[in-house]
Coordinates of C-alpha atoms in Angstrom, one line a residue:
Chain A
X157 CA -11.1 -7.4 -34.8
X158 CA -13.0 -8.9 -31.4
X159 CA -11.7 -9.5 -28.3
X160 CA -13.1 -11.7 -25.8
X161 CA -12.5 -10.9 -22.3
X162 CA -12.7 -14.4 -19.5
X163 CA -12.8 -14.0 -16.8
X164 CA -13.1 -17.3 -13.4
X165 CA -9.9 -18.4 -11.3
X166 CA -8.0 -21.4 -12.3
X167 CA -7.5 -22.5 -8.7
X168 CA -10.9 -22.6 -8.0
X169 CA -13.5 -25.3 -8.9
X170 CA -16.6 -23.3 -9.4
X171 CA -14.7 -20.7 -11.0
X172 CA -12.8 -22.4 -13.6
X173 CA -14.7 -23.5 -16.1
X174 CA -14.7 -20.5 -18.6
X175 CA -10.9 -20.5 -19.4
X176 CA -12.0 -24.6 -20.0
X177 CA -14.3 -22.8 -22.5
X178 CA -12.1 -20.3 -23.8
X179 CA -9.3 -22.6 -23.9
X180 CA -11.7 -24.7 -26.5
X181 CA -12.9 -22.3 -28.4
X182 CA -9.4 -21.0 -28.9
X183 CA -9.0 -24.6 -30.2
X184 CA -11.5 -24.0 -33.6
X185 CA -11.6 -19.7 -33.7
X186 CA -12.0 -18.3 -36.8
X187 CA -8.9 -16.0 -37.2
X188 CA -10.0 -12.3 -35.8
X189 CA -10.9 -12.6 -32.1
X190 CA -8.6 -12.4 -29.8
X191 CA -9.1 -14.5 -25.9
X192 CA -7.8 -12.3 -23.2
X193 CA -7.5 -14.6 -19.8
X194 CA -8.1 -11.4 -17.1
X195 CA -6.2 -12.0 -13.9
X196 CA -8.3 -8.6 -13.0
X197 CA -11.7 -6.3 -14.1
X198 CA -9.7 -3.3 -14.8
X199 CA -8.4 -4.3 -18.1
X200 CA -11.5 -3.6 -19.2
X201 CA -11.2 0.2 -19.2
X202 CA -8.4 -0.7 -21.0
X203 CA -10.4 -1.8 -24.4
X204 CA -10.6 -0.4 -27.2
X205 CA -13.6 -2.5 -28.8
X206 CA -17.6 -0.3 -28.6
X207 CA -18.8 -3.4 -27.3
X208 CA -17.3 -5.7 -24.4
X209 CA -17.5 -9.1 -25.2
X210 CA -16.9 -11.1 -21.9
X211 CA -17.1 -15.0 -20.4
X212 CA -17.6 -15.4 -16.8
X213 CA -19.1 -18.1 -15.0
X214 CA -22.3 -17.2 -13.6
X215 CA -24.0 -19.0 -10.0
X216 CA -27.2 -21.2 -10.6
X217 CA -27.7 -21.4 -13.8
X218 CA -27.9 -24.6 -16.5
X219 CA -27.4 -23.2 -19.3
X220 CA -25.5 -20.8 -20.7
X221 CA -26.8 -16.9 -20.4
X222 CA -26.9 -13.6 -22.7
X223 CA -26.5 -10.5 -20.3
X224 CA -27.1 -7.0 -22.1
X225 CA -27.8 -4.5 -19.7
X226 CA -25.9 -3.9 -17.0
X227 CA -29.0 -3.5 -14.9
X228 CA -28.9 -6.9 -15.5
X229 CA -25.9 -7.9 -13.3
X230 CA -26.2 -7.5 -9.7
X231 CA -23.1 -4.3 -7.7
X232 CA -22.4 -3.9 -4.1
X233 CA -21.8 -2.1 -3.1
X234 CA -17.1 -1.4 -3.1
X235 CA -16.8 -2.5 0.6
X236 CA -13.1 -2.9 -0.4
X237 CA -11.1 -3.8 -3.4
X238 CA -11.5 -6.8 -2.9
X239 CA -15.2 -6.2 -4.2
X240 CA -13.2 -4.1 -7.4
X241 CA -14.8 -7.3 -9.7
X242 CA -16.0 -7.4 -13.2
X243 CA -19.6 -6.2 -12.4
X244 CA -18.5 -2.7 -10.1
X245 CA -16.2 -2.0 -13.2
X246 CA -18.6 -1.8 -15.8
X247 CA -21.4 -0.2 -13.7
X248 CA -18.6 2.7 -12.7
X249 CA -17.6 2.7 -16.5
X250 CA -21.8 3.4 -17.0
X251 CA -21.7 5.7 -14.4
X252 CA -18.9 7.5 -15.5
X253 CA -20.6 7.4 -19.0
X254 CA -18.6 5.2 -20.9
X255 CA -20.6 4.1 -24.3
X256 CA -20.1 0.6 -24.5
X257 CA -22.4 -2.2 -25.5
X258 CA -21.4 -5.0 -23.7
X259 CA -22.3 -8.5 -24.0
X260 CA -21.6 -10.9 -21.3
X261 CA -21.8 -14.6 -22.2
X262 CA -22.2 -15.8 -18.2
X263 CA -21.7 -19.6 -18.9
X264 CA -22.5 -22.7 -15.5
X265 CA -20.2 -23.5 -13.1
X266 CA -19.7 -27.3 -14.6
X267 CA -20.5 -29.0 -17.6
X268 CA -20.4 -30.5 -21.1
X269 CA -17.2 -28.4 -22.3
X270 CA -17.6 -28.9 -25.9
X271 CA -21.2 -28.6 -26.5
X272 CA -21.2 -25.1 -24.6
X273 CA -18.6 -24.1 -25.6
X274 CA -19.9 -24.0 -29.4
X275 CA -23.2 -22.5 -27.6
X276 CA -20.9 -19.4 -27.1
X277 CA -19.2 -19.6 -29.9
X278 CA -22.9 -18.3 -32.3
X279 CA -22.5 -16.0 -29.6
X280 CA -19.1 -14.3 -30.4
Chain B
X271 CA -31.6 4.3 28.1
X272 CA -29.4 2.1 27.1
X273 CA -29.6 1.9 23.1
X274 CA -27.5 -0.5 20.3
X275 CA -26.9 1.0 16.7
X276 CA -25.8 -2.2 14.8
X277 CA -24.1 -1.7 11.4
X278 CA -24.1 -5.3 9.6
X279 CA -19.9 -3.6 7.0
X280 CA -17.3 -1.5 7.8
X281 CA -17.3 -0.6 4.9
X282 CA -14.6 1.0 1.8
X283 CA -11.8 -1.1 4.3
X284 CA -9.7 -3.8 3.7
X285 CA -11.3 -7.6 6.0
X286 CA -13.1 -8.5 8.6
X287 CA -13.2 -6.3 11.7
X288 CA -15.6 -5.7 14.5
X289 CA -15.7 -2.6 17.2
X290 CA -17.3 -2.9 20.9
X291 CA -17.8 0.9 22.0
X292 CA -19.6 0.7 25.7
X293 CA -20.6 4.5 26.2
X294 CA -22.4 5.6 30.2
X295 CA -22.6 9.1 31.0
X296 CA -21.2 10.1 27.8
X297 CA -18.2 8.7 28.8
X298 CA -16.4 5.4 26.2
X299 CA -16.9 2.2 29.6
X300 CA -15.5 -0.2 26.6
X301 CA -13.7 0.2 23.2
X302 CA -12.3 -2.7 21.2
X303 CA -11.1 -3.6 17.9
X304 CA -10.1 -6.1 17.0
X305 CA -10.0 -8.5 14.2
X306 CA -12.4 -11.4 13.3
X307 CA -10.7 -12.5 10.0
X308 CA -11.0 -16.5 9.6
X309 CA -7.2 -17.3 10.7
X310 CA -4.4 -18.0 8.1
X311 CA -2.1 -20.1 9.0
X312 CA 0.8 -18.3 6.8
X313 CA 3.3 -19.2 9.3
X314 CA 2.6 -22.5 9.1
X315 CA 2.2 -23.2 6.1
X316 CA 5.6 -22.3 5.1
X317 CA 6.9 -24.7 7.7
X318 CA 8.5 -27.4 6.2
X319 CA 8.7 -26.2 2.3
X320 CA 11.3 -25.7 0.2
X321 CA 12.6 -21.4 0.8
X322 CA 12.1 -21.1 -2.8
X323 CA 8.6 -21.3 -1.8
X324 CA 8.8 -19.1 1.2
X325 CA 7.6 -16.0 -1.5
X326 CA 4.4 -17.6 -4.0
X327 CA 3.2 -18.9 -0.5
X328 CA 3.1 -16.0 1.1
X329 CA 1.9 -14.1 -1.5
X330 CA -1.4 -14.6 -1.7
X331 CA -1.6 -13.4 2.3
X332 CA -3.6 -11.0 -0.2
X333 CA -3.2 -10.5 -3.5
X334 CA -3.8 -6.1 -3.0
X335 CA 0.8 -6.5 -1.5
X336 CA 1.0 -9.4 -2.6
X337 CA 4.3 -7.7 -4.3
X338 CA 4.6 -6.9 -0.9
X339 CA 4.9 -10.2 0.6
X340 CA 6.9 -11.7 -2.6
X341 CA 9.6 -9.1 -1.6
X342 CA 9.9 -9.5 2.0
X343 CA 9.8 -13.0 2.4
X344 CA 12.5 -13.2 -0.5
X345 CA 14.3 -10.4 1.1
X346 CA 14.5 -12.3 4.0
X347 CA 15.1 -16.1 3.0
X348 CA 18.6 -13.8 1.7
X349 CA 18.9 -12.0 4.9
X350 CA 18.9 -15.7 6.2
X351 CA 21.4 -17.0 3.3
X352 CA 23.6 -14.7 4.5
X353 CA 22.9 -13.6 0.1
X354 CA 23.5 -10.0 -1.1
X355 CA 21.8 -8.6 -4.6
X356 CA 23.2 -6.7 -7.5
X357 CA 21.7 -3.2 -7.2
X358 CA 20.2 -4.3 -11.1
X359 CA 18.5 -6.9 -9.2
X360 CA 17.3 -4.5 -5.8
X361 CA 16.6 -1.8 -8.1
X362 CA 13.4 -3.6 -9.9
X363 CA 12.6 -5.0 -6.9
X364 CA 12.0 -1.3 -5.4
X365 CA 9.8 -0.2 -9.0
X366 CA 7.8 -3.2 -8.7
X367 CA 7.1 -2.1 -4.9
X368 CA 6.7 1.4 -6.1
X369 CA 3.4 0.5 -8.8
X370 CA 1.9 -1.5 -5.8
X371 CA 2.2 1.5 -3.4
X372 CA 0.7 3.7 -6.2
X373 CA -1.9 0.8 -7.2
X374 CA -3.0 0.6 -3.7
X375 CA -3.3 4.2 -2.7
X376 CA -4.9 5.3 -6.0
X377 CA -7.5 2.9 -4.8
X378 CA -8.1 3.9 -1.6
X379 CA -8.0 7.4 -1.5
X380 CA -10.8 7.4 -4.7
X381 CA -11.9 4.5 -4.4
X382 CA -12.9 4.4 -0.2
X383 CA -11.8 7.3 1.4
X384 CA -13.3 9.7 -1.2
X385 CA -17.0 9.3 -1.1
X386 CA -16.8 10.0 2.9
X387 CA -16.1 13.5 2.3
X388 CA -18.2 14.3 -0.7
X389 CA -20.7 12.9 1.3
X390 CA -21.4 9.8 -1.0
X391 CA -22.2 6.5 0.2
X392 CA -19.6 4.9 -2.5
X393 CA -17.6 5.8 -5.6
X394 CA -20.3 4.0 -8.6
X395 CA -22.4 7.3 -6.5
X396 CA -19.7 9.8 -7.1
X397 CA -19.1 8.3 -10.2
X398 CA -20.3 10.9 -12.8
X399 CA -20.4 13.9 -11.2
X400 CA -16.7 12.9 -10.6
X401 CA -15.5 11.7 -13.5
X402 CA -12.7 13.3 -14.4
X403 CA -11.8 12.5 -10.1
X404 CA -12.0 9.0 -11.0
X405 CA -10.1 9.0 -14.4
X406 CA -7.2 10.3 -12.0
X407 CA -7.9 7.1 -9.7
X408 CA -8.2 5.2 -12.8
X409 CA -5.1 6.2 -14.1
X410 CA -2.9 6.3 -11.7
X411 CA -4.3 2.4 -10.6
X412 CA -3.7 1.6 -14.5
X413 CA 0.1 2.8 -14.6
X414 CA 0.6 1.3 -10.7
X415 CA -0.5 -2.2 -12.7
X416 CA 1.7 -1.6 -15.0
X417 CA 4.8 -1.1 -13.3
X418 CA 4.2 -4.7 -11.5
X419 CA 3.9 -6.3 -14.9
X420 CA 6.9 -4.8 -16.1
X421 CA 9.0 -6.3 -13.9
X422 CA 6.7 -8.8 -12.0
X423 CA 5.9 -10.6 -15.1
X424 CA 1.8 -10.6 -13.7
X425 CA 0.6 -8.0 -12.0
X426 CA -1.4 -9.4 -9.4
X427 CA 1.0 -12.1 -7.0
X428 CA 4.4 -11.7 -10.4
X429 CA 5.8 -14.1 -11.0
X430 CA 9.0 -14.0 -12.2
X431 CA 10.6 -12.4 -8.3
X432 CA 12.8 -15.1 -6.7
X433 CA 15.7 -15.7 -4.6
X434 CA 18.7 -14.7 -5.8
X435 CA 17.5 -12.3 -8.9
X436 CA 14.1 -12.5 -12.2
X437 CA 14.1 -15.6 -13.6
X438 CA 12.9 -12.8 -16.2
X439 CA 14.3 -9.3 -16.7
X440 CA 12.3 -6.1 -18.7
X441 CA 13.2 -5.1 -21.7
X442 CA 14.5 -2.2 -22.8
X443 CA 12.1 -0.4 -24.6
X444 CA 9.1 -1.8 -21.5
X445 CA 10.7 0.9 -19.7
X446 CA 11.4 3.2 -21.7
X447 CA 6.7 2.8 -22.5
X448 CA 7.2 2.7 -19.1
X449 CA 8.4 6.1 -17.8
X450 CA 6.8 7.5 -21.0
X451 CA 3.1 6.3 -18.2
X452 CA 4.5 7.4 -15.2
X453 CA 5.1 10.6 -16.5
X454 CA 2.2 10.8 -18.4
X455 CA 0.4 9.7 -15.0
X456 CA 2.8 12.6 -13.0
X457 CA -0.4 15.2 -13.7
X458 CA -3.1 12.8 -11.7
X459 CA -0.4 12.3 -9.2
X460 CA -0.2 16.1 -8.3
X461 CA -4.2 16.6 -9.0
X462 CA -4.8 14.4 -5.9
X463 CA -2.4 16.3 -4.0
X464 CA -4.9 19.3 -5.0
X465 CA -8.2 17.6 -4.8
X466 CA -7.2 15.6 -1.1
X467 CA -6.2 19.2 0.4
X468 CA -9.1 20.6 0.2
X469 CA -11.2 18.5 2.1
X470 CA -12.1 19.1 5.5
X471 CA -10.7 16.3 8.5
X472 CA -11.8 16.7 11.9
X473 CA -8.8 17.8 13.8
X474 CA -7.3 15.2 16.6
X475 CA -3.8 14.0 17.4
X476 CA -3.3 10.7 17.9
X477 CA -0.8 10.5 21.0
X478 CA 1.0 6.9 19.2
X479 CA 4.9 7.2 18.2
X480 CA 5.5 6.6 14.1
X481 CA 7.6 4.6 13.6
X482 CA 8.9 3.8 9.3
X483 CA 12.1 2.5 8.4
X484 CA 14.1 5.8 8.0
X485 CA 16.9 5.2 4.9
X486 CA 20.3 7.6 4.8
X487 CA 20.2 8.0 1.6
X488 CA 16.7 7.6 -0.1
X489 CA 12.6 7.8 1.0
X490 CA 12.8 3.9 2.6
X491 CA 11.3 1.6 0.8
X492 CA 13.4 -1.6 1.1
X493 CA 16.4 -1.2 3.9
X494 CA 16.7 1.4 6.1
X495 CA 16.6 1.5 10.7
X496 CA 12.9 1.3 12.1
X497 CA 12.8 5.5 13.4
X498 CA 11.0 7.1 16.0
X499 CA 10.9 10.6 16.6
X500 CA 12.1 9.5 19.8
X501 CA 14.3 5.1 19.0
X502 CA 15.6 4.3 15.8
X503 CA 16.2 0.0 16.2
X504 CA 17.6 -2.4 13.4
X505 CA 15.7 -4.8 12.0
X506 CA 17.6 -7.7 13.3
X507 CA 16.6 -5.7 16.7
X508 CA 12.9 -6.0 15.9
X509 CA 11.9 -8.7 18.3
X510 CA 13.4 -7.3 21.0
X511 CA 11.5 -3.6 20.7
X512 CA 8.5 -5.1 19.2
X513 CA 6.4 -7.3 20.9
X514 CA 3.2 -9.5 19.4
X515 CA 0.1 -10.0 22.0
X516 CA -2.9 -12.7 21.9
X517 CA -6.0 -10.6 22.5
X518 CA -9.1 -13.5 23.0
X519 CA -11.3 -11.7 20.6
X520 CA -8.9 -10.7 17.5
X521 CA -7.7 -13.3 15.5
X522 CA -5.4 -10.5 14.3
X523 CA -2.4 -10.2 16.3
X524 CA -2.0 -6.5 18.2
X525 CA 2.0 -5.2 19.0
X526 CA 3.3 -2.8 20.5
X527 CA 6.6 -1.4 21.5
X528 CA 7.5 -2.5 24.7
X529 CA 4.2 -2.7 25.7
X530 CA 3.3 0.9 23.6
X531 CA 1.5 1.4 20.8
X532 CA 2.8 3.0 18.1
X533 CA 1.5 4.3 13.6
X534 CA 3.2 3.1 10.7
X535 CA 1.7 3.7 7.3
X536 CA 2.3 7.3 4.6
X537 CA 1.7 9.4 7.5
X538 CA 4.5 7.8 9.8
X539 CA 6.8 7.3 6.7
X540 CA 6.4 11.4 5.3
X541 CA 7.2 12.3 8.8
X542 CA 10.3 10.5 9.2
X543 CA 11.2 10.7 5.3
X544 CA 10.5 14.9 4.1
X545 CA 13.5 14.8 3.7
X546 CA 14.2 12.1 1.5
X547 CA 10.9 13.8 -0.6
X548 CA 11.4 13.9 -4.6
X549 CA 11.6 17.5 -5.2
X550 CA 7.7 17.8 -6.6
X551 CA 6.9 16.0 -3.8
X552 CA 8.5 18.0 -1.4
X553 CA 6.7 21.2 -3.7
X554 CA 3.5 19.5 -2.2
X555 CA 4.2 19.0 1.6
X556 CA 5.3 22.6 1.0
X557 CA 1.9 23.8 -0.5
X558 CA -0.2 21.6 2.3
X559 CA 1.7 22.5 5.2
X560 CA 0.9 26.2 4.1
X561 CA -3.2 25.8 3.2
X562 CA -4.4 26.9 6.4
X563 CA -7.3 25.3 6.1
X564 CA -6.4 22.4 6.6
X565 CA -3.8 23.0 9.0
X566 CA -2.0 20.3 8.9
X567 CA 1.8 20.1 10.5
X568 CA 4.9 18.1 9.9
X569 CA 5.3 15.6 12.3
X570 CA 1.7 15.4 11.7
X571 CA -0.2 12.7 14.2
X572 CA -3.5 13.1 13.3
X573 CA -4.6 9.9 11.7
X574 CA -6.2 12.0 8.7
X575 CA -4.0 13.1 7.5
X576 CA -2.6 9.9 6.1
X577 CA -4.4 10.7 3.3
X578 CA -2.9 14.2 2.9
X579 CA 0.2 11.6 3.5
X580 CA -0.4 9.1 0.5
X581 CA -1.6 11.3 -1.8
X582 CA 1.8 13.3 -1.0
X583 CA 3.4 10.1 -1.8
X584 CA 1.9 8.9 -5.3
X585 CA 3.9 12.2 -7.0
X586 CA 6.7 10.9 -5.1
X587 CA 6.8 7.3 -5.8
X588 CA 5.8 8.5 -10.2
X589 CA 8.5 10.7 -9.5
X590 CA 11.1 7.7 -7.3
X591 CA 9.9 5.0 -11.2
X592 CA 10.9 7.9 -14.0
X593 CA 14.4 7.7 -11.9
X594 CA 14.7 4.0 -11.6
X595 CA 13.7 3.7 -15.8
X596 CA 15.7 7.1 -16.3
X597 CA 19.0 5.1 -14.6
X598 CA 17.7 1.7 -16.9
X599 CA 17.7 4.1 -20.3
X600 CA 21.2 5.0 -19.5
X601 CA 22.3 2.0 -18.3
X602 CA 20.7 -0.8 -20.3
X603 CA 19.8 -4.1 -18.7
X604 CA 22.0 -6.0 -18.2
X605 CA 21.0 -10.0 -18.7
X606 CA 21.5 -10.9 -14.9
X607 CA 21.0 -15.3 -14.8
X608 CA 19.3 -16.5 -10.6
X609 CA 22.5 -16.7 -8.7
X610 CA 23.0 -19.9 -7.6
X611 CA 23.0 -19.0 -3.8
X612 CA 24.7 -22.2 -1.6
X613 CA 22.4 -23.1 0.8
X614 CA 23.3 -22.6 4.7
X615 CA 21.8 -22.6 7.7
X616 CA 20.7 -19.4 8.8
X617 CA 17.2 -16.6 10.2
X618 CA 17.4 -14.2 7.9
X619 CA 15.0 -10.8 8.9
X620 CA 13.4 -8.4 6.5
X621 CA 11.1 -5.6 6.9
X622 CA 10.1 -3.8 4.1
X623 CA 7.6 -0.4 3.4
X624 CA 4.5 -1.0 2.2
X625 CA 1.0 0.9 0.9
X626 CA 0.6 0.3 4.8
X627 CA 3.3 1.0 6.7
X628 CA 6.3 -1.5 8.0
X629 CA 6.2 -5.2 6.8
X630 CA 8.0 -7.6 8.7
X631 CA 8.8 -11.1 7.3
X632 CA 11.7 -13.2 8.9
X633 CA 13.0 -16.6 8.9
X634 CA 14.9 -20.1 10.1
X635 CA 16.1 -22.7 7.6
X636 CA 17.7 -25.8 8.4
X637 CA 20.8 -26.6 6.0
X638 CA 18.8 -28.1 3.8
X639 CA 17.1 -25.4 3.0
X640 CA 13.7 -26.4 4.2
X641 CA 11.9 -23.6 6.5
X642 CA 11.1 -24.0 10.1
X643 CA 10.0 -20.7 11.3
X644 CA 8.4 -18.3 10.2
X645 CA 7.2 -15.2 11.7
X646 CA 5.3 -11.9 9.4
X647 CA 3.6 -9.0 11.0
X648 CA 2.1 -7.0 9.3
X649 CA 1.3 -3.0 9.3
X650 CA -3.1 -3.3 10.3
X651 CA -1.3 -5.4 13.1
X652 CA 0.9 -3.0 14.4
X653 CA -2.3 -0.6 13.6
X654 CA -4.3 -2.7 15.9
X655 CA -4.2 -1.4 18.9
X656 CA -3.1 2.9 18.6
X657 CA -6.2 2.2 16.0
X658 CA -8.8 0.9 18.4
X659 CA -7.1 3.7 21.1
X660 CA -8.1 6.5 19.1
X661 CA -11.4 5.7 19.3
X662 CA -11.2 5.3 22.7
X663 CA -10.4 9.0 22.5
X664 CA -11.3 10.5 19.8
X665 CA -15.0 10.1 20.9
X666 CA -15.4 11.9 24.3
X667 CA -14.7 14.9 21.6
X668 CA -18.5 14.0 19.1
X669 CA -19.4 12.2 22.3
X670 CA -23.1 14.4 22.2
X671 CA -23.5 14.5 18.5
X672 CA -26.2 11.9 16.6
X673 CA -25.4 8.6 16.7
X674 CA -25.6 7.9 13.4
X675 CA -22.7 11.0 13.0
X676 CA -20.6 9.5 15.3
X677 CA -20.0 5.9 13.7
X678 CA -19.8 7.6 10.4
X679 CA -16.4 9.5 12.3
X680 CA -15.6 6.3 13.7
X681 CA -15.4 4.8 9.8
X682 CA -14.1 7.2 9.0
X683 CA -11.5 7.3 11.7
X684 CA -11.0 3.7 10.8
X685 CA -10.8 4.5 6.8
X686 CA -7.8 7.6 7.6
X687 CA -5.5 3.9 8.6
X688 CA -6.9 2.1 5.6
X689 CA -6.4 -1.0 7.2
X690 CA -6.2 -4.3 5.9
X691 CA -7.9 -7.1 7.6
X692 CA -7.5 -9.7 4.2
X693 CA -11.3 -10.2 3.3
X694 CA -14.8 -8.4 3.6
X695 CA -17.4 -8.1 5.3
X696 CA -17.3 -6.1 8.5
X697 CA -19.2 -5.6 11.7
X698 CA -20.1 -2.0 14.1
X699 CA -21.2 -2.4 17.2
X700 CA -22.0 0.6 19.1
X701 CA -23.7 0.4 22.7
X702 CA -25.1 3.4 24.2
X703 CA -25.9 3.7 28.1

């Protein structure tokens, strides 16, 4: 059983695309793939999988990218609770010695939903 | 000689804030703390909307305190409609509010405050060395999230709370599971107390009155009189006692009690409600009071002790939540649909205790159920003047220290209040003359 953790605020135009892509993937997803639309990143702390599979929107890219190292993410120091984001939680897990692999599929802020969903599926 | 220190971020507080501090010949000549967040206009946004929308709209004031605003808005509207909710509805509101307090306190204590006292820049920097401690925080945050989700049907911006009851009720099984989780994380709360008792806090006494709700039979959450060591008044009288005023330098209002600054938050609650703490929270308080190094007094006015109060509240909140779960386990969850309430024109007020202090919501609705007037006073608005005056009084004690040290201590003082200025990015400017 695989879980795809999907992050993105559906109310924000620049952040909602991951929800659209996730819904497209769900239409033709094989059995054994659970898609979780996540409201906050703490959900990753409870993940039981050895590899965290994450879908999120990335600024300033034109096609999907794959990130497999936490060090590839920009991490801010925690300024306030509002900065408790995916990259902070992943960095925290790493610094606390949590031994999990990560696979973050970053998608552009907008584009052809079907085409991007197919690309993402090939990486899952 | 004039020196200027500019910090682009007072880190680890919630929201935009700015402090302008002038020091001349070893004396503080200017001390001005202001919120620089953009105006939020929530009191305007709800005007013309149906009363059923107030809690959904005001929830968006802050994700961290969304349960607080939802609950306060609903209770104020119910007050305006002269409606009394069922005991089950009230208990579920308490449970959700306790969950939010556990989540908020654990986050503030471990991720925003603890790095200060252990000499780290951030929680990330201390994660490898303090793994066990941060695990306590994560366990508590998880428990708080879970409580909110079980009751509110979502862990941020709860959707099941409504005027007149709950749109969705938790199942008996969910309550049983929640109780198990709370019992399991209680040890994390106790360890939090013991950890924070070992830290070294500056000696400082704020001259402010400590206000919180005080209930007759329980550590106040959703009801009680607004009380300090000097006075006590009913929520209906709040406009007589509390005055909001604006400053040209701040987008947040300042609030005073008959012209005087005052303090709200965990320390005020502890001072005013310590007799109603749970048995184990009382044990923790006794431990703190007997700790010579900690030097904490009952009815402390040292704002740094707000951290201690929050830690003790973690134990109390878990105990109180377990007690509520026990009641539901014994009596079951009754299937209570949301009450249909007869619409009437009126004004309603709610004062509730939320993580950072007392939160006020007031609404006036017309006979069609449309909101015509709204007023919201947050805990941080009430603390703002007090933080500013505390800084003014505290700085002379450390005026001969290095600038970096002074700034660090001022930031620590501000953070001890766990203020929420509602977004990030902060600015501290200290002007030396």
